[in-house]
mmCIF file of C-alpha atoms in Angstrom:
data_model
loop_
_atom_site.group_PDB
_atom_site.id
_atom_site.type_symbol
_atom_site.label_atom_id
_atom_site.label_comp_id
_atom_site.label_asym_id
_atom_site.label_seq_id
_atom_site.Cartn_x
_atom_site.Cartn_y
_atom_site.Cartn_z
ATOM 1 C CA MET A 1 64.138 139.376 65.605
ATOM 2 C CA PRO A 2 67.634 140.206 66.569
ATOM 3 C CA LYS A 3 69.502 138.115 69.274
ATOM 4 C CA SER A 4 69.631 139.435 72.742
ATOM 5 C CA TYR A 5 73.144 140.432 74.043
ATOM 6 C CA GLU A 6 72.825 137.730 76.697
ATOM 7 C CA ARG A 7 72.070 135.023 74.122
ATOM 8 C CA LYS A 8 75.108 136.103 72.248
ATOM 9 C CA LEU A 9 77.361 135.716 75.220
ATOM 10 C CA ARG A 10 75.813 132.391 76.022
ATOM 11 C CA GLU A 11 76.632 131.249 72.289
ATOM 12 C CA ALA A 12 80.195 132.479 72.369
ATOM 13 C CA GLU A 13 80.696 130.726 75.653
ATOM 14 C CA GLU A 14 79.517 127.401 74.060
ATOM 15 C CA ARG A 15 81.846 127.980 71.365
ATOM 16 C CA ARG A 16 84.745 128.691 73.428
ATOM 17 C CA ARG A 17 83.982 125.589 75.508
ATOM 18 C CA PRO A 18 86.265 122.538 74.278
ATOM 19 C CA ARG A 19 84.090 119.603 72.763
ATOM 20 C CA ALA A 20 84.451 116.234 74.389
ATOM 21 C CA LYS A 21 87.031 114.192 72.690
ATOM 22 C CA GLU A 22 86.335 110.713 71.608
ATOM 23 C CA GLU A 23 88.032 108.241 73.664
ATOM 24 C CA LEU A 24 90.462 106.334 71.429
ATOM 25 C CA TYR A 25 91.939 104.039 73.770
ATOM 26 C CA LYS A 26 91.099 102.919 77.007
ATOM 27 C CA ALA A 27 92.696 99.596 78.598
ATOM 28 C CA VAL A 28 90.055 96.843 79.371
ATOM 29 C CA GLU A 29 91.107 94.224 81.828
ATOM 30 C CA GLY A 30 91.427 90.763 79.923
ATOM 31 C CA LYS A 31 90.984 92.253 76.706
ATOM 32 C CA SER A 32 94.123 92.545 74.559
ATOM 33 C CA GLN A 33 94.359 95.511 72.118
ATOM 34 C CA ARG A 34 97.062 96.358 69.662
ATOM 35 C CA ILE A 35 98.731 99.857 70.538
ATOM 36 C CA MET A 36 101.705 101.439 68.854
ATOM 37 C CA LEU A 37 104.953 102.150 71.031
ATOM 38 C CA GLY A 38 108.054 104.154 70.277
ATOM 39 C CA PHE A 39 111.615 102.858 71.048
ATOM 40 C CA ASP A 40 115.167 103.855 70.380
ATOM 41 C CA HIS A 41 117.749 101.605 69.320
ATOM 42 C CA PRO A 42 120.065 101.111 72.245
ATOM 43 C CA GLU A 43 123.650 101.508 70.655
ATOM 44 C CA THR A 44 122.928 104.208 67.890
ATOM 45 C CA LEU A 45 121.457 107.632 67.533
ATOM 46 C CA GLN A 46 120.583 106.961 63.919
ATOM 47 C CA PHE A 47 117.501 104.931 64.925
ATOM 48 C CA GLU A 48 115.672 106.997 67.488
ATOM 49 C CA MET A 49 111.932 107.011 67.610
ATOM 50 C CA GLN A 50 111.286 103.761 65.970
ATOM 51 C CA LEU A 51 107.725 102.520 66.033
ATOM 52 C CA THR A 52 106.243 98.992 66.500
ATOM 53 C CA TRP A 53 102.931 97.342 67.137
ATOM 54 C CA VAL A 54 102.387 95.559 70.570
ATOM 55 C CA GLU A 55 99.759 93.909 72.680
ATOM 56 C CA ASP A 56 98.778 96.004 75.745
ATOM 57 C CA THR A 57 98.512 92.758 77.681
ATOM 58 C CA TRP A 58 101.828 91.676 77.139
ATOM 59 C CA THR A 59 104.321 91.441 80.038
ATOM 60 C CA VAL A 60 107.509 93.202 80.532
ATOM 61 C CA ASP A 61 109.633 90.148 79.440
ATOM 62 C CA GLN A 62 107.748 89.935 76.443
ATOM 63 C CA LEU A 63 107.862 93.452 75.482
ATOM 64 C CA HIS A 64 111.647 93.406 75.963
ATOM 65 C CA ASP A 65 111.943 90.296 73.725
ATOM 66 C CA HIS A 66 110.053 91.971 71.062
ATOM 67 C CA LEU A 67 112.112 95.155 71.069
ATOM 68 C CA MET A 68 115.333 93.321 71.007
ATOM 69 C CA SER A 69 114.051 91.422 68.055
ATOM 70 C CA GLU A 70 113.224 94.642 66.455
ATOM 71 C CA VAL A 71 116.516 96.067 67.089
ATOM 72 C CA ARG A 72 118.454 93.005 65.692
ATOM 73 C CA ARG A 73 116.359 93.282 62.666
ATOM 74 C CA LEU A 74 117.391 96.948 62.074
ATOM 75 C CA ASP A 75 120.864 95.901 62.721
ATOM 76 C CA ALA A 76 120.544 93.106 60.091
ATOM 77 C CA GLU A 77 118.686 95.431 57.509
ATOM 78 C CA TYR A 78 121.492 98.206 57.828
ATOM 79 C CA ARG A 79 124.325 95.700 58.256
ATOM 80 C CA ARG A 80 125.431 97.044 61.774
ATOM 81 C CA LYS A 81 127.725 95.302 63.891
ATOM 82 C CA PRO A 82 126.549 93.017 66.571
ATOM 83 C CA LEU A 83 125.340 94.393 70.100
ATOM 84 C CA ARG A 84 127.974 95.047 72.434
ATOM 85 C CA GLY A 85 126.076 95.646 75.592
ATOM 86 C CA ASN A 86 124.811 93.076 77.955
ATOM 87 C CA TYR A 87 120.842 93.089 77.806
ATOM 88 C CA SER A 88 120.635 89.600 79.692
ATOM 89 C CA GLN A 89 118.598 91.399 82.726
ATOM 90 C CA LYS A 90 115.911 92.408 80.451
ATOM 91 C CA TYR A 91 115.475 95.880 81.938
ATOM 92 C CA LEU A 92 112.938 98.547 80.345
ATOM 93 C CA TRP A 93 112.943 102.191 81.111
ATOM 94 C CA PHE A 94 109.584 104.286 81.010
ATOM 95 C CA ASP A 95 109.103 107.674 81.965
ATOM 96 C CA ARG A 96 112.969 107.417 83.552
ATOM 97 C CA PHE A 97 112.073 104.487 85.773
ATOM 98 C CA VAL A 98 112.712 100.815 85.496
ATOM 99 C CA LEU A 99 109.488 98.726 84.648
ATOM 100 C CA ARG A 100 109.748 95.835 87.250
ATOM 101 C CA PRO A 101 108.747 92.523 85.505
ATOM 102 C CA ARG A 102 106.698 91.000 88.489
ATOM 103 C CA VAL A 103 105.362 91.711 92.019
ATOM 104 C CA GLN A 104 104.894 88.888 94.553
ATOM 105 C CA GLY A 105 104.895 86.437 91.748
ATOM 106 C CA ARG A 106 102.482 88.175 89.424
ATOM 107 C CA GLU A 107 103.612 89.174 86.062
ATOM 108 C CA LEU A 108 103.043 92.922 85.280
ATOM 109 C CA THR A 109 101.602 94.109 81.812
ATOM 110 C CA LEU A 110 101.651 97.175 80.006
ATOM 111 C CA GLN A 111 98.180 97.869 81.001
ATOM 112 C CA ASP A 112 99.254 97.854 84.667
ATOM 113 C CA TYR A 113 101.849 100.726 84.198
ATOM 114 C CA GLY A 114 99.191 102.704 82.082
ATOM 115 C CA ILE A 115 101.276 102.576 79.082
ATOM 116 C CA GLU A 116 99.194 103.852 76.155
ATOM 117 C CA PRO A 117 99.471 104.298 72.294
ATOM 118 C CA GLY A 118 102.207 106.872 71.522
ATOM 119 C CA TYR A 119 104.068 106.384 74.712
ATOM 120 C CA ARG A 120 107.819 105.500 74.388
ATOM 121 C CA VAL A 121 110.142 103.062 76.103
ATOM 122 C CA LYS A 122 113.824 102.184 76.104
ATOM 123 C CA VAL A 123 116.118 99.081 76.360
ATOM 124 C CA SER A 124 119.077 101.142 78.012
ATOM 125 C CA PRO A 125 119.288 103.912 80.597
ATOM 126 C CA PHE A 126 119.615 107.651 79.645
ATOM 127 C CA TYR A 127 120.059 110.952 81.281
ATOM 128 C CA GLN A 128 118.533 111.172 84.740
ATOM 129 C CA SER A 129 116.958 107.727 84.519
ATOM 130 C CA GLU A 130 117.069 105.015 87.217
ATOM 131 C CA GLN A 131 120.040 103.077 87.266
ATOM 132 C CA MET A 132 119.862 99.206 87.714
ATOM 133 C CA TRP A 133 122.191 96.689 89.000
ATOM 134 C CA GLY A 134 123.735 94.958 86.011
ATOM 135 C CA GLN A 135 122.140 97.135 83.486
ATOM 136 C CA PRO A 136 123.903 97.662 79.924
ATOM 137 C CA PHE A 137 125.840 101.118 79.469
ATOM 138 C CA PRO A 138 125.997 101.039 75.536
ATOM 139 C CA PHE A 139 128.271 104.057 75.056
ATOM 140 C CA ASP A 140 130.867 102.944 77.926
ATOM 141 C CA HIS A 141 130.969 99.239 77.891
ATOM 142 C CA SER A 142 133.941 99.751 80.617
ATOM 143 C CA LYS A 143 131.278 100.479 83.160
ATOM 144 C CA GLU A 144 129.224 97.349 82.611
ATOM 145 C CA ARG A 145 128.840 95.048 85.591
ATOM 146 C CA PRO A 146 130.719 91.564 84.702
ATOM 147 C CA LEU A 147 128.380 88.643 84.237
ATOM 148 C CA ASP A 148 129.964 86.882 87.380
ATOM 149 C CA GLN A 149 129.007 89.779 89.633
ATOM 150 C CA MET A 150 125.398 89.945 89.046
ATOM 151 C CA THR A 151 124.641 88.507 92.235
ATOM 152 C CA PRO A 152 124.318 90.370 95.475
ATOM 153 C CA CYS A 153 127.856 91.786 96.996
ATOM 154 C CA GLU A 154 129.510 94.362 98.994
ATOM 155 C CA ASP A 155 128.657 97.947 97.938
ATOM 156 C CA PRO A 156 131.775 100.241 98.907
ATOM 157 C CA LYS A 157 129.644 103.430 98.707
ATOM 158 C CA LEU A 158 126.686 102.181 100.753
ATOM 159 C CA LEU A 159 128.134 103.037 104.280
ATOM 160 C CA VAL A 160 129.103 106.557 105.118
ATOM 161 C CA ARG A 161 130.557 108.032 108.144
ATOM 162 C CA LEU A 162 128.825 111.376 109.347
ATOM 163 C CA ASP A 163 130.685 112.437 112.535
ATOM 164 C CA LYS A 164 133.716 114.290 112.347
ATOM 165 C CA GLY A 165 135.923 112.815 115.184
ATOM 166 C CA GLY A 166 137.690 110.263 112.765
ATOM 167 C CA GLY A 167 138.777 108.290 115.870
ATOM 168 C CA ASP A 168 138.172 104.499 116.154
ATOM 169 C CA PHE A 169 135.614 104.714 119.136
ATOM 170 C CA LEU A 170 134.163 101.438 120.380
ATOM 171 C CA THR A 171 130.685 102.499 120.301
ATOM 172 C CA ARG A 172 129.033 102.730 116.775
ATOM 173 C CA ILE A 173 125.438 103.475 115.571
ATOM 174 C CA PHE A 174 124.101 102.882 112.162
ATOM 175 C CA PHE A 175 121.396 105.014 110.886
ATOM 176 C CA PHE A 176 118.801 103.372 108.164
ATOM 177 C CA PRO A 177 117.043 105.881 105.855
ATOM 178 C CA TRP A 178 113.139 106.203 105.388
ATOM 179 C CA LEU A 179 111.271 105.850 101.976
ATOM 180 C CA GLY A 180 113.437 108.333 99.710
ATOM 181 C CA GLY A 181 115.748 109.363 102.476
ATOM 182 C CA ASN A 182 119.279 109.968 102.373
ATOM 183 C CA SER A 183 122.304 109.900 104.540
ATOM 184 C CA SER A 184 122.598 113.802 105.175
ATOM 185 C CA ALA A 185 119.012 113.912 106.779
ATOM 186 C CA TYR A 186 120.705 112.392 110.013
ATOM 187 C CA ILE A 187 123.457 115.004 109.937
ATOM 188 C CA PRO A 188 121.477 117.241 112.548
ATOM 189 C CA VAL A 189 121.118 114.396 114.672
ATOM 190 C CA VAL A 190 124.755 113.222 114.556
ATOM 191 C CA GLN A 191 125.756 116.824 115.437
ATOM 192 C CA LYS A 192 124.025 116.407 118.659
ATOM 193 C CA MET A 193 125.483 113.026 119.400
ATOM 194 C CA PRO A 194 128.612 112.785 122.151
ATOM 195 C CA LYS A 195 131.857 113.048 120.366
ATOM 196 C CA ASP A 196 133.100 109.409 121.336
ATOM 197 C CA ILE A 197 130.553 107.581 119.084
ATOM 198 C CA CYS A 198 131.171 106.683 115.610
ATOM 199 C CA CYS A 199 128.003 107.618 113.594
ATOM 200 C CA TYR A 200 127.247 105.916 110.180
ATOM 201 C CA ALA A 201 124.500 106.034 107.626
ATOM 202 C CA LEU A 202 123.346 104.174 104.729
ATOM 203 C CA GLU A 203 123.506 106.108 101.383
ATOM 204 C CA MET A 204 121.059 104.190 99.063
ATOM 205 C CA PRO A 205 121.974 104.413 95.222
ATOM 206 C CA GLY A 206 119.805 106.877 93.068
ATOM 207 C CA ARG A 207 120.005 109.964 95.394
ATOM 208 C CA GLY A 208 122.491 112.678 96.378
ATOM 209 C CA GLU A 209 125.866 112.091 95.573
ATOM 210 C CA ARG A 210 124.936 108.403 94.407
ATOM 211 C CA GLU A 211 122.463 109.577 91.558
ATOM 212 C CA ALA A 212 124.325 107.429 88.887
ATOM 213 C CA ASP A 213 125.049 104.383 91.014
ATOM 214 C CA GLU A 214 123.385 101.079 90.243
ATOM 215 C CA GLY A 215 120.352 100.324 92.453
ATOM 216 C CA TYR A 216 118.912 97.111 93.744
ATOM 217 C CA PRO A 217 116.244 95.292 91.888
ATOM 218 C CA THR A 218 114.547 93.899 94.745
ATOM 219 C CA GLY A 219 114.194 94.213 98.651
ATOM 220 C CA THR A 220 115.637 90.722 99.169
ATOM 221 C CA PHE A 221 118.474 91.719 97.031
ATOM 222 C CA ALA A 222 118.992 95.016 98.909
ATOM 223 C CA ILE A 223 119.154 93.367 102.119
ATOM 224 C CA LYS A 224 121.737 90.905 101.103
ATOM 225 C CA VAL A 225 123.866 93.965 99.972
ATOM 226 C CA MET A 226 123.397 95.723 103.000
ATOM 227 C CA ALA A 227 124.475 92.940 105.394
ATOM 228 C CA LEU A 228 127.627 92.281 103.271
ATOM 229 C CA SER A 229 128.531 95.951 103.267
ATOM 230 C CA LEU A 230 127.820 96.398 106.968
ATOM 231 C CA ALA A 231 129.632 93.230 108.322
ATOM 232 C CA LYS A 232 133.211 94.088 107.648
ATOM 233 C CA GLU A 233 132.729 97.366 109.981
ATOM 234 C CA MET A 234 130.445 95.921 112.481
ATOM 235 C CA LYS A 235 132.884 93.087 113.310
ATOM 236 C CA ARG A 236 135.559 95.203 114.567
ATOM 237 C CA ARG A 237 135.854 95.307 118.244
ATOM 238 C CA GLY A 238 133.109 97.420 120.215
ATOM 239 C CA SER A 239 129.519 97.738 120.303
ATOM 240 C CA ASN A 240 126.917 98.161 117.270
ATOM 241 C CA TYR A 241 123.371 99.684 117.696
ATOM 242 C CA VAL A 242 121.016 100.647 114.783
ATOM 243 C CA PHE A 243 118.446 103.185 114.340
ATOM 244 C CA ALA A 244 115.817 102.975 111.718
ATOM 245 C CA HIS A 245 112.906 105.422 110.900
ATOM 246 C CA SER A 246 109.686 104.664 109.062
ATOM 247 C CA GLN A 247 110.289 102.107 106.247
ATOM 248 C CA GLY A 248 113.950 101.982 107.123
ATOM 249 C CA SER A 249 112.639 99.750 110.210
ATOM 250 C CA HIS A 250 111.878 96.803 108.162
ATOM 251 C CA PHE A 251 115.084 96.876 106.481
ATOM 252 C CA ALA A 252 116.990 97.194 109.899
ATOM 253 C CA TYR A 253 115.084 94.145 111.144
ATOM 254 C CA TYR A 254 116.062 92.156 108.237
ATOM 255 C CA VAL A 255 119.626 93.189 108.120
ATOM 256 C CA VAL A 256 119.967 92.598 111.688
ATOM 257 C CA LYS A 257 118.902 88.953 111.597
ATOM 258 C CA ARG A 258 120.856 88.190 108.518
ATOM 259 C CA LEU A 259 123.964 89.772 110.271
ATOM 260 C CA ARG A 260 123.428 87.165 113.011
ATOM 261 C CA TYR A 261 122.652 84.266 111.040
ATOM 262 C CA GLU A 262 125.038 84.687 108.134
ATOM 263 C CA HIS A 263 128.084 86.836 109.539
ATOM 264 C CA ASN A 264 127.847 86.156 113.118
ATOM 265 C CA VAL A 265 127.739 89.788 113.979
ATOM 266 C CA GLU A 266 125.960 91.033 117.348
ATOM 267 C CA ILE A 267 123.737 94.001 117.513
ATOM 268 C CA LYS A 268 123.580 95.350 120.882
ATOM 269 C CA GLY A 269 120.363 97.103 120.524
ATOM 270 C CA LEU A 270 117.634 97.794 117.542
ATOM 271 C CA PHE A 271 115.794 101.262 117.799
ATOM 272 C CA VAL A 272 113.097 101.924 115.498
ATOM 273 C CA SER A 273 110.757 104.862 114.848
ATOM 274 C CA ASN A 274 107.121 105.379 113.738
ATOM 275 C CA PHE A 275 106.733 102.355 111.913
ATOM 276 C CA GLY A 276 104.626 98.871 112.554
ATOM 277 C CA VAL A 277 106.242 95.439 112.711
ATOM 278 C CA PRO A 278 107.354 93.589 109.387
ATOM 279 C CA SER A 279 104.791 90.960 109.691
ATOM 280 C CA ALA A 280 101.915 93.602 109.651
ATOM 281 C CA MET A 281 103.110 94.817 106.439
ATOM 282 C CA PRO A 282 99.692 94.587 104.546
ATOM 283 C CA SER A 283 99.616 92.371 101.315
ATOM 284 C CA MET A 284 98.771 93.791 98.007
ATOM 285 C CA ASP A 285 95.880 93.418 96.238
ATOM 286 C CA LEU A 286 96.520 92.620 92.711
ATOM 287 C CA SER A 287 92.954 91.332 91.790
ATOM 288 C CA THR A 288 91.962 94.135 89.723
ATOM 289 C CA LEU A 289 93.672 96.493 86.735
ATOM 290 C CA GLN A 290 92.648 99.617 88.818
ATOM 291 C CA LYS A 291 94.223 98.108 92.173
ATOM 292 C CA ARG A 292 97.626 96.908 90.020
ATOM 293 C CA GLN A 293 97.787 100.479 88.662
ATOM 294 C CA GLN A 294 97.772 101.831 92.181
ATOM 295 C CA ILE A 295 100.937 100.171 92.663
ATOM 296 C CA CYS A 296 102.504 100.623 89.335
ATOM 297 C CA VAL A 297 101.672 104.218 88.237
ATOM 298 C CA PRO A 298 103.811 106.797 89.673
ATOM 299 C CA LEU A 299 101.138 109.679 90.033
ATOM 300 C CA ARG A 300 99.016 107.282 91.902
ATOM 301 C CA ILE A 301 101.797 106.052 94.101
ATOM 302 C CA PHE A 302 102.690 109.707 94.931
ATOM 303 C CA THR A 303 99.003 110.593 95.452
ATOM 304 C CA ASN A 304 98.732 107.619 97.963
ATOM 305 C CA LEU A 305 101.873 108.705 99.931
ATOM 306 C CA VAL A 306 100.645 112.216 100.160
ATOM 307 C CA LYS A 307 96.885 111.330 101.279
ATOM 308 C CA GLY A 308 98.213 108.798 103.827
ATOM 309 C CA GLY A 309 100.262 111.162 105.759
ATOM 310 C CA TRP A 310 103.738 109.927 105.102
ATOM 311 C CA GLY A 311 105.184 113.349 104.911
ATOM 312 C CA CYS A 312 105.940 113.655 101.047
ATOM 313 C CA ASP A 313 105.811 116.982 99.272
ATOM 314 C CA PRO A 314 102.196 117.460 98.123
ATOM 315 C CA LYS A 315 103.398 118.923 94.749
ATOM 316 C CA LEU A 316 104.670 115.391 93.845
ATOM 317 C CA ALA A 317 100.766 114.368 93.360
ATOM 318 C CA TYR A 318 99.986 117.528 91.348
ATOM 319 C CA LYS A 319 98.556 116.962 87.735
ATOM 320 C CA SER A 320 97.147 119.900 85.687
ATOM 321 C CA HIS A 321 94.417 119.589 83.392
ATOM 322 C CA MET A 322 96.730 119.845 80.520
ATOM 323 C CA GLY A 323 98.431 116.738 81.582
ATOM 324 C CA TYR A 324 101.704 118.198 83.251
ATOM 325 C CA GLN A 325 102.599 116.249 86.180
ATOM 326 C CA ALA A 326 104.776 118.125 88.689
ATOM 327 C CA TYR A 327 107.040 114.951 89.784
ATOM 328 C CA GLN A 328 108.500 115.015 86.222
ATOM 329 C CA SER A 329 109.983 118.411 86.763
ATOM 330 C CA GLN A 330 113.555 119.107 86.932
ATOM 331 C CA GLU A 331 112.974 120.205 90.518
ATOM 332 C CA LEU A 332 111.038 117.396 91.991
ATOM 333 C CA TRP A 333 112.448 114.518 89.914
ATOM 334 C CA PRO A 334 115.475 113.600 92.048
ATOM 335 C CA VAL A 335 113.014 113.086 95.122
ATOM 336 C CA ALA A 336 110.573 111.453 93.033
ATOM 337 C CA ARG A 337 112.957 108.890 91.756
ATOM 338 C CA SER A 338 114.277 108.082 95.087
ATOM 339 C CA LEU A 339 111.016 107.326 96.244
ATOM 340 C CA LEU A 340 109.853 105.226 93.452
ATOM 341 C CA ILE A 341 113.047 103.304 93.938
ATOM 342 C CA ASP A 342 112.281 102.590 97.557
ATOM 343 C CA HIS A 343 108.546 102.012 96.896
ATOM 344 C CA TRP A 344 109.401 99.077 94.601
ATOM 345 C CA ILE A 345 112.200 97.506 96.851
ATOM 346 C CA THR A 346 109.658 97.057 99.666
ATOM 347 C CA LYS A 347 107.298 95.213 97.560
ATOM 348 C CA ASP A 348 109.039 91.959 98.576
ATOM 349 C CA PHE A 349 107.766 92.413 102.085
ATOM 350 C CA PRO A 350 106.913 90.856 104.446
ATOM 351 C CA LEU A 351 109.774 88.319 103.927
ATOM 352 C CA PRO A 352 109.505 84.801 105.347
ATOM 353 C CA GLU A 353 109.977 84.325 109.197
ATOM 354 C CA ALA A 354 109.210 88.074 109.490
ATOM 355 C CA ASP A 355 107.513 87.465 113.048
ATOM 356 C CA HIS A 356 110.623 85.880 114.555
ATOM 357 C CA PRO A 357 112.073 87.698 117.649
ATOM 358 C CA LEU A 358 115.412 89.224 117.229
ATOM 359 C CA PHE A 359 118.524 88.320 119.532
ATOM 360 C CA CYS A 360 118.527 92.033 120.811
ATOM 361 C CA PRO A 361 116.760 94.443 122.810
ATOM 362 C CA VAL A 362 114.023 96.747 120.793
ATOM 363 C CA VAL A 363 113.149 100.254 121.658
ATOM 364 C CA ALA A 364 110.693 102.278 119.815
ATOM 365 C CA PHE A 365 110.093 106.018 119.138
ATOM 366 C CA TYR A 366 106.624 107.648 118.086
ATOM 367 C CA GLY A 367 105.627 110.981 116.819
ATOM 368 C CA THR A 368 102.515 111.516 118.700
ATOM 369 C CA GLU A 369 100.750 113.421 115.937
ATOM 370 C CA ASP A 370 101.526 110.763 113.134
ATOM 371 C CA GLU A 371 98.457 110.104 110.792
ATOM 372 C CA ALA A 372 100.113 107.221 108.850
ATOM 373 C CA VAL A 373 101.016 104.816 111.799
ATOM 374 C CA SER A 374 99.093 104.353 115.050
ATOM 375 C CA ARG A 375 100.701 103.777 118.517
ATOM 376 C CA SER A 376 99.473 100.480 118.738
ATOM 377 C CA ALA A 377 101.216 99.399 115.584
ATOM 378 C CA VAL A 378 104.520 100.427 117.044
ATOM 379 C CA ASN A 379 103.789 98.601 120.262
ATOM 380 C CA GLU A 380 103.957 95.384 118.414
ATOM 381 C CA TRP A 381 107.598 95.595 118.328
ATOM 382 C CA LYS A 382 107.629 94.347 121.804
ATOM 383 C CA ASN A 383 107.026 90.954 120.435
ATOM 384 C CA LEU A 384 110.255 90.982 118.686
ATOM 385 C CA SER A 385 112.651 92.291 121.187
ATOM 386 C CA ALA A 386 114.991 89.676 122.805
ATOM 387 C CA ASP A 387 113.875 90.935 126.179
ATOM 388 C CA PRO A 388 110.235 92.135 125.949
ATOM 389 C CA ASP A 389 110.567 93.742 129.524
ATOM 390 C CA VAL A 390 113.110 96.487 128.601
ATOM 391 C CA PHE A 391 110.831 97.429 125.614
ATOM 392 C CA LYS A 392 109.101 100.632 125.518
ATOM 393 C CA VAL A 393 107.785 103.522 123.215
ATOM 394 C CA ILE A 394 109.383 106.837 123.694
ATOM 395 C CA GLU A 395 106.792 109.435 122.624
ATOM 396 C CA MET A 396 108.038 112.598 120.709
ATOM 397 C CA PRO A 397 105.840 115.644 119.744
ATOM 398 C CA GLY A 398 105.348 115.868 116.000
ATOM 399 C CA GLY A 399 103.913 113.689 113.048
ATOM 400 C CA HIS A 400 105.440 110.982 111.090
ATOM 401 C CA MET A 401 108.711 112.658 110.302
ATOM 402 C CA TRP A 402 108.822 114.226 113.707
ATOM 403 C CA PHE A 403 112.215 115.100 114.202
ATOM 404 C CA GLN A 404 113.359 116.103 110.568
ATOM 405 C CA ASN A 405 114.074 119.718 110.071
ATOM 406 C CA ASN A 406 113.651 120.453 113.610
ATOM 407 C CA SER A 407 116.910 121.246 115.676
ATOM 408 C CA SER A 408 115.210 120.795 119.031
ATOM 409 C CA ARG A 409 113.848 117.363 118.270
ATOM 410 C CA CYS A 410 116.873 116.187 116.543
ATOM 411 C CA GLU A 411 118.676 116.993 119.907
ATOM 412 C CA ALA A 412 116.296 115.206 122.092
ATOM 413 C CA LEU A 413 116.488 112.111 119.587
ATOM 414 C CA ALA A 414 120.336 112.220 120.288
ATOM 415 C CA ILE A 415 119.961 112.458 123.984
ATOM 416 C CA GLU A 416 117.785 109.335 124.061
ATOM 417 C CA LEU A 417 119.855 107.492 121.738
ATOM 418 C CA ASP A 418 122.971 108.151 123.885
ATOM 419 C CA ARG A 419 121.110 106.951 127.160
ATOM 420 C CA LEU A 420 119.720 103.852 125.346
ATOM 421 C CA MET A 421 123.261 102.852 124.122
ATOM 422 C CA ARG A 422 124.831 103.401 127.533
ATOM 423 C CA ARG A 423 121.978 101.315 129.049
ATOM 424 C CA PHE A 424 122.630 98.425 126.552
ATOM 425 C CA ARG A 425 126.040 98.472 126.555
#
């Protein structure tokens, strides 16, 4: 009996439907599996895409030691000259970002980063990759940081002046960026500020004009560099104030404390916006592989930021059914890189004594439509103010990024900051 037309259509549809692929590899917590990784010789293009067997439960340091032993084996086999670069910091690059070896004392493994068979890692930086303090520069060794400068020191490019006055005014305000933010985001606010105020902002490495500059490996390291870089300008005659939005509020808190204790610098007022106190920073749950991957795998990081209402571009969390991840695109990678950098340097928080009050008054701003941070969380800054009676929360319309890309709100912020600086002078 001839087949019906409908039956032929169903059979054709079944033939077009892709068959379920057999799962060749799946990470299993507590079970070590051998996988093959690609790697490159760091100082020659003649040995690109070498292959080696590794265990997926190896730590980042173990993988670095293994890859360097493979590199030295190749050098001996082909009678190459000894390596010239400095690889003592044990940096590894994967997907253009640096693999952090540990978080809050726990060693991270290849499983935690979602590294699978056939993936490729590098022991030296490459085009558009994240730069790191003390990294090797295999093809221009003159750029390498000397071994005696690996500890935190002043970053001459960190502090940039945004106002066009150019005068040596007695009132100075320093703007701290938020997660993935840069100094240029504060220009609309500075343009609305009075002309007799010096306006500075922190330009973090890995973004904007500092795309190729070395970043800071940890949050503690970054705070020391910030304090050293700000101290010279803040010690000049006059009054210093600090404004910080979102995650920048925690950096500002720790830097203000360090400036007081280590450099004897006094801050007249700290103004924070849309973030909770440092001691309320939730501790990370590292108990399972899935939860560690939420912290380590970039796509999951961006997904959590987008769903959490932190004001990130939703395209960063997009992945197609063919495996394309939008954050890796030429358009989005600069933003993604800066977000990843700031994501990792906040993983040290909270630091010890994060609940100690400051020696200056604190005032908070709050975007009333914020989905990520509650007003009650912002109210807790009252306990960190030198004078809790002068603390208050200034409510503004808008969400978490309430003043960004909004001229009228930038002007309102500038007016309030000017009023507060005059009050605490």
